Tab-separated table of C-alpha atoms and ligand atoms in Angstrom:
chain	number	residue	atom	x	y	z
A	1	MET	CA	-6.837	-43.578	0.262
A	2	GLU	CA	-10.062	-44.995	1.623
A	3	LYS	CA	-13.300	-42.995	2.015
A	4	LEU	CA	-14.839	-43.675	5.454
A	5	GLU	CA	-17.891	-42.279	7.283
A	6	LEU	CA	-19.686	-39.051	6.353
A	7	ARG	CA	-18.552	-36.393	8.811
A	8	TYR	CA	-20.423	-33.357	7.575
A	9	GLU	CA	-22.885	-32.493	4.826
A	10	GLY	CA	-23.034	-28.885	3.663
A	11	LYS	CA	-25.143	-27.256	0.966
A	12	ALA	CA	-22.620	-27.948	-1.793
A	13	LYS	CA	-20.260	-30.602	-0.433
A	14	ARG	CA	-20.061	-33.795	1.588
A	15	VAL	CA	-17.033	-34.294	3.809
A	16	TYR	CA	-15.896	-37.825	4.670
A	17	ALA	CA	-13.276	-39.154	7.063
A	18	THR	CA	-10.425	-41.160	5.494
A	19	ASP	CA	-8.092	-43.878	6.724
A	20	GLN	CA	-5.571	-41.103	7.452
A	21	SER	CA	-6.885	-38.957	10.286
A	22	GLU	CA	-5.236	-35.750	9.057
A	23	TYR	CA	-7.132	-35.790	5.753
A	24	PHE	CA	-10.765	-35.375	4.679
A	25	TRP	CA	-12.325	-36.591	1.436
A	26	VAL	CA	-14.481	-33.787	-0.033
A	27	ALA	CA	-17.215	-34.735	-2.549
A	28	TYR	CA	-18.678	-31.798	-4.489
A	29	LYS	CA	-22.455	-31.935	-5.167
A	30	ASP	CA	-24.614	-30.491	-7.941
A	31	ASP	CA	-27.061	-29.132	-5.319
A	32	ALA	CA	-27.463	-25.378	-5.339
A	33	THR	CA	-29.078	-23.142	-2.742
A	34	ALA	CA	-29.565	-19.399	-2.593
A	35	LEU	CA	-31.429	-16.752	-0.604
A	36	ASN	CA	-30.216	-18.274	2.637
A	37	GLY	CA	-31.410	-21.771	1.702
A	38	LYS	CA	-34.923	-20.658	0.602
A	39	LYS	CA	-34.201	-21.313	-3.101
A	40	LYS	CA	-33.080	-24.858	-3.886
A	41	GLY	CA	-32.114	-26.559	-7.133
A	42	GLN	CA	-29.482	-28.468	-9.059
A	43	ILE	CA	-26.861	-27.226	-11.490
A	44	ALA	CA	-25.801	-30.077	-13.801
A	45	ASP	CA	-22.112	-30.970	-13.434
A	46	LYS	CA	-21.524	-28.120	-10.972
A	47	GLY	CA	-19.735	-30.556	-8.657
A	48	GLU	CA	-17.211	-31.379	-11.359
A	49	VAL	CA	-16.548	-27.748	-12.260
A	50	ASN	CA	-16.281	-26.549	-8.666
A	51	ASN	CA	-13.943	-29.370	-7.668
A	52	GLN	CA	-11.590	-29.010	-10.609
A	53	LEU	CA	-11.680	-25.213	-10.827
A	54	SER	CA	-11.024	-24.927	-7.073
A	55	ALA	CA	-8.098	-27.332	-7.477
A	56	LEU	CA	-6.582	-25.160	-10.230
A	57	PHE	CA	-6.921	-22.023	-8.100
A	58	PHE	CA	-5.580	-23.715	-4.947
A	59	GLU	CA	-2.499	-24.853	-6.883
A	60	GLU	CA	-1.804	-21.313	-8.079
A	61	ILE	CA	-2.309	-19.902	-4.583
A	62	GLU	CA	0.087	-22.514	-3.140
A	63	LYS	CA	2.661	-21.587	-5.802
A	64	ALA	CA	2.515	-18.026	-4.411
A	65	GLY	CA	3.486	-19.399	-0.977
A	66	ILE	CA	0.050	-19.318	0.701
A	67	LEU	CA	-0.955	-22.449	2.620
A	68	THR	CA	-4.197	-24.140	1.510
A	69	HIS	CA	-6.035	-27.261	2.639
A	70	PHE	CA	-5.823	-28.742	-0.888
A	71	VAL	CA	-3.798	-31.960	-1.190
A	72	LYS	CA	-4.868	-33.536	-4.499
A	73	VAL	CA	-7.721	-34.235	-6.866
A	74	LEU	CA	-9.154	-37.728	-6.315
A	75	SER	CA	-11.703	-37.811	-9.147
A	76	ASP	CA	-13.772	-35.417	-11.264
A	77	ARG	CA	-15.888	-34.539	-8.217
A	78	ASP	CA	-13.633	-35.372	-5.277
A	79	MET	CA	-10.590	-33.858	-3.639
A	80	LEU	CA	-8.403	-34.698	-0.673
A	81	VAL	CA	-7.876	-31.896	1.841
A	82	ARG	CA	-6.136	-31.348	5.166
A	83	CYS	CA	-8.396	-31.214	8.239
A	84	LEU	CA	-8.425	-27.678	9.582
A	85	ASP	CA	-9.815	-26.142	12.728
A	86	MET	CA	-12.139	-23.752	10.892
A	87	ILE	CA	-12.396	-20.060	11.806
A	88	PRO	CA	-16.171	-19.293	11.804
A	89	LEU	CA	-15.814	-16.291	9.505
A	90	GLU	CA	-16.332	-15.606	5.815
A	91	VAL	CA	-13.813	-13.208	4.304
A	92	VAL	CA	-15.353	-11.364	1.352
A	93	VAL	CA	-13.113	-9.330	-0.974
A	94	ARG	CA	-14.724	-6.909	-3.441
A	95	ASN	CA	-13.297	-5.086	-6.451
A	96	ILE	CA	-16.562	-3.908	-7.994
A	97	VAL	CA	-19.826	-3.223	-6.169
A	98	ALA	CA	-22.468	-5.970	-6.467
A	99	GLY	CA	-24.883	-8.017	-4.376
A	100	SER	CA	-25.260	-7.147	-0.713
A	101	LEU	CA	-22.828	-4.193	-0.891
A	102	ALA	CA	-24.904	-2.572	-3.642
A	103	GLN	CA	-27.969	-2.931	-1.413
A	104	ARG	CA	-26.271	-1.837	1.803
A	105	LEU	CA	-24.686	1.313	0.339
A	106	GLY	CA	-27.383	2.120	-2.235
A	107	VAL	CA	-24.744	2.048	-4.999
A	108	GLU	CA	-25.355	0.653	-8.502
A	109	GLU	CA	-23.940	-2.778	-9.287
A	110	GLY	CA	-20.846	-2.288	-11.438
A	111	PHE	CA	-19.429	0.726	-9.562
A	112	VAL	CA	-15.636	0.243	-9.594
A	113	LEU	CA	-14.155	0.585	-6.088
A	114	SER	CA	-10.972	2.710	-5.900
A	115	GLN	CA	-9.340	-0.083	-3.883
A	116	PRO	CA	-10.433	-3.587	-2.845
A	117	VAL	CA	-12.789	-3.822	0.132
A	118	VAL	CA	-12.416	-6.637	2.683
A	119	GLU	CA	-15.375	-7.649	4.840
A	120	LEU	CA	-15.876	-10.218	7.595
A	121	TYR	CA	-19.115	-12.137	8.106
A	122	TYR	CA	-19.924	-14.436	11.013
A	123	LYS	CA	-20.692	-17.853	9.528
A	124	ASP	CA	-24.143	-18.760	10.831
A	125	ASP	CA	-26.915	-19.829	8.441
A	126	GLU	CA	-29.710	-19.162	10.947
A	127	LEU	CA	-28.539	-15.567	11.352
A	128	GLY	CA	-27.944	-15.166	7.595
A	129	ASP	CA	-24.153	-14.736	8.013
A	130	PRO	CA	-24.171	-11.235	9.597
A	131	LEU	CA	-21.528	-8.631	8.727
A	132	VAL	CA	-19.139	-8.173	11.659
A	133	ASN	CA	-15.974	-6.204	12.358
A	134	GLU	CA	-12.678	-6.978	14.068
A	135	SER	CA	-13.944	-5.894	17.480
A	136	HIS	CA	-16.876	-8.339	17.259
A	137	VAL	CA	-14.419	-11.094	16.335
A	138	ALA	CA	-12.112	-10.256	19.250
A	139	ALA	CA	-14.919	-9.843	21.790
A	140	MET	CA	-16.580	-13.110	20.764
A	141	GLY	CA	-13.274	-14.977	20.593
A	142	TRP	CA	-13.941	-16.255	17.046
A	143	ALA	CA	-10.275	-15.756	16.067
A	144	SER	CA	-7.098	-14.328	17.592
A	145	ASP	CA	-6.217	-10.735	16.649
A	146	ALA	CA	-3.209	-11.996	14.669
A	147	ASN	CA	-5.297	-14.506	12.703
A	148	THR	CA	-8.026	-11.909	12.033
A	149	LYS	CA	-5.377	-9.611	10.538
A	150	GLU	CA	-3.775	-12.467	8.602
A	151	ILE	CA	-6.956	-13.709	6.922
A	152	GLN	CA	-7.679	-10.195	5.662
A	153	VAL	CA	-4.144	-9.764	4.298
A	154	LEU	CA	-4.364	-13.222	2.684
A	155	GLY	CA	-7.731	-12.264	1.173
A	156	LEU	CA	-6.106	-9.298	-0.561
A	157	GLU	CA	-3.129	-11.376	-1.758
A	158	ILE	CA	-5.443	-14.082	-3.117
A	159	ASN	CA	-7.433	-11.343	-4.861
A	160	LYS	CA	-4.268	-10.338	-6.775
A	161	ILE	CA	-3.489	-13.948	-7.719
A	162	LEU	CA	-7.017	-14.699	-8.939
A	163	ARG	CA	-7.353	-11.421	-10.842
A	164	ALA	CA	-4.070	-12.020	-12.660
A	165	ILE	CA	-5.369	-15.377	-13.917
A	166	LEU	CA	-8.918	-14.238	-14.666
A	167	VAL	CA	-7.939	-11.118	-16.598
A	168	LYS	CA	-6.172	-13.415	-19.095
A	169	ALA	CA	-9.437	-15.357	-19.344
A	170	GLY	CA	-11.360	-12.171	-20.168
A	171	ILE	CA	-13.128	-12.259	-16.802
A	172	ASP	CA	-13.520	-9.473	-14.232
A	173	LEU	CA	-13.367	-10.748	-10.645
A	174	ILE	CA	-16.154	-8.711	-9.029
A	175	ASP	CA	-16.011	-10.234	-5.528
A	176	PHE	CA	-15.511	-13.550	-3.740
A	177	LYS	CA	-15.767	-15.322	-0.393
A	178	LEU	CA	-13.020	-17.271	1.365
A	179	GLU	CA	-12.920	-19.413	4.487
A	180	PHE	CA	-9.832	-20.142	6.555
A	181	GLY	CA	-8.790	-22.592	9.247
A	182	VAL	CA	-5.857	-23.285	11.515
A	183	LEU	CA	-3.523	-26.305	11.478
A	184	ASP	CA	-0.422	-26.619	13.711
A	185	GLY	CA	-0.771	-22.938	14.628
A	186	LYS	CA	-0.713	-21.784	10.982
A	187	VAL	CA	-3.534	-20.231	8.944
A	188	TYR	CA	-4.628	-22.207	5.860
A	189	LEU	CA	-7.113	-21.341	3.122
A	190	GLY	CA	-10.012	-23.842	3.155
A	191	ASP	CA	-13.383	-24.380	1.461
A	192	GLU	CA	-13.552	-23.754	-2.328
A	193	ILE	CA	-13.057	-21.059	-4.978
A	194	SER	CA	-15.692	-21.510	-7.670
A	195	PRO	CA	-18.597	-19.815	-9.466
A	196	ASP	CA	-20.619	-20.606	-6.306
A	197	THR	CA	-18.366	-18.424	-4.158
A	198	CYS	CA	-17.222	-15.709	-6.593
A	199	ARG	CA	-18.800	-13.230	-8.983
A	200	TYR	CA	-17.291	-13.350	-12.468
A	201	TRP	CA	-18.342	-10.981	-15.270
A	202	ASP	CA	-17.253	-11.294	-18.875
A	203	MET	CA	-14.959	-8.287	-19.440
A	204	GLU	CA	-16.462	-7.449	-22.823
A	205	THR	CA	-20.140	-8.322	-22.604
A	206	ARG	CA	-20.508	-7.821	-18.783
A	207	GLU	CA	-22.444	-11.110	-18.822
A	208	LYS	CA	-22.591	-12.820	-15.413
A	209	LEU	CA	-20.687	-16.136	-15.328
A	210	ASP	CA	-21.455	-17.269	-11.777
A	211	LYS	CA	-24.120	-18.300	-9.288
A	212	ASP	CA	-26.022	-15.027	-9.742
A	213	ARG	CA	-27.455	-16.715	-12.883
A	214	PHE	CA	-29.099	-19.249	-10.538
A	215	ARG	CA	-29.913	-16.763	-7.752
A	216	ARG	CA	-31.609	-14.362	-10.200
A	217	ASP	CA	-33.144	-16.938	-12.617
A	218	LEU	CA	-31.112	-15.640	-15.573
A	219	GLY	CA	-30.857	-19.031	-17.347
A	220	GLY	CA	-27.681	-20.467	-18.871
A	221	VAL	CA	-26.356	-21.458	-15.441
A	222	GLU	CA	-24.580	-24.683	-16.455
A	223	GLU	CA	-23.096	-23.029	-19.537
A	224	ALA	CA	-21.689	-20.166	-17.448
A	225	TYR	CA	-19.969	-22.555	-14.992
A	226	GLN	CA	-18.498	-24.563	-17.888
A	227	GLU	CA	-17.357	-21.402	-19.664
A	228	VAL	CA	-15.376	-20.121	-16.665
A	229	PHE	CA	-13.766	-23.543	-16.182
A	230	ARG	CA	-12.887	-23.822	-19.888
A	231	ARG	CA	-11.305	-20.354	-20.002
A	232	VAL	CA	-9.293	-20.728	-16.760
A	233	LYS	CA	-8.036	-24.182	-17.784
A	234	LYS	CA	-6.857	-22.727	-21.101
A	235	VAL	CA	-5.037	-19.823	-19.419
A	236	LEU	CA	-3.271	-22.096	-16.922
A	237	ALA	CA	-2.387	-24.710	-19.545
A	238	LYS	CA	-0.466	-21.991	-21.409
A	239	ALA	CA	1.279	-20.649	-18.269
B	1	LIG	P1	-22.764	-10.808	-1.214
B	1	LIG	O1	-22.366	-10.342	0.165
B	1	LIG	O2	-22.752	-9.687	-2.199
B	1	LIG	O3	-24.016	-11.598	-1.207
B	1	LIG	O4	-21.620	-11.845	-1.658
B	1	LIG	C1	-20.300	-11.412	-1.914
B	1	LIG	C2	-19.511	-12.539	-2.539
B	1	LIG	O5	-19.282	-13.574	-1.593
B	1	LIG	C3	-20.215	-13.217	-3.717
B	1	LIG	O6	-19.227	-13.589	-4.670
B	1	LIG	C4	-20.865	-14.457	-3.127
B	1	LIG	O7	-20.900	-15.505	-4.058
B	1	LIG	C5	-19.895	-14.785	-1.980
B	1	LIG	N1	-20.609	-15.269	-0.786
B	1	LIG	C6	-20.973	-14.568	0.305
B	1	LIG	N2	-21.590	-15.358	1.206
B	1	LIG	C7	-21.624	-16.579	0.677
B	1	LIG	C8	-22.143	-17.846	1.129
B	1	LIG	O8	-22.668	-17.981	2.237
B	1	LIG	N3	-22.022	-18.887	0.273
B	1	LIG	C9	-21.430	-18.768	-0.962
B	1	LIG	N4	-21.361	-19.840	-1.755
B	1	LIG	N5	-20.908	-17.607	-1.402
B	1	LIG	C10	-21.007	-16.521	-0.598
């Protein structure tokens, strides 16, 4: 597999064309941004953790029969993925109130929701990824009604899969963000599943083990990323 020209550079990843047109080469970076790009920094070895942790989660999700863009790990920081026609939405699933939901509803972080909440955000950095609902999606033509339903159902199924793994690692899955795309008429999970895109709290100490350590200047950012990776690897090695 040959890495060809850079096709797209995001905040956390570079995406390259390959000699096979149906695949992209994704290179994970250590760059970190928060507060809608206003806060910038680096998290040492984040690229390695996010690549390899995402790969572990994608494999488990595939085992459950859900299609993902993941093909294989190419190196510590690189993975091969299928090219998808991306749906311009972020699907956020929440089990416990934190972050923007705590602010929006005036509820304390840590409030346990009686059932998971699924939210849709329109993916647009300049607008700060606004919260939208199904009627916005339909009226703007961002996704078909069937695909809008499907990505929300998949979000809830993926929530169950991730929670089952993380509970064995002593980690509460507070919330997370997914992105989906379409290939040959079918919906695939894309992007990544990592401490950049999820909130993880230690079940005993309630310590944050995710990007909130960077966003909120809590220190111990690298250690938290490594700790989640170490624990998940151990759980899946035993499975
Ligand atoms: P919140 O809406 O509370 O800021 O985020 C909810 C969850 O989705 C968190 O786990 C957060 O990491 C993730 N999330 C939401 N939007 C983004 C985004 O634009 N980029 C990343 N990396 N994660 C996001």
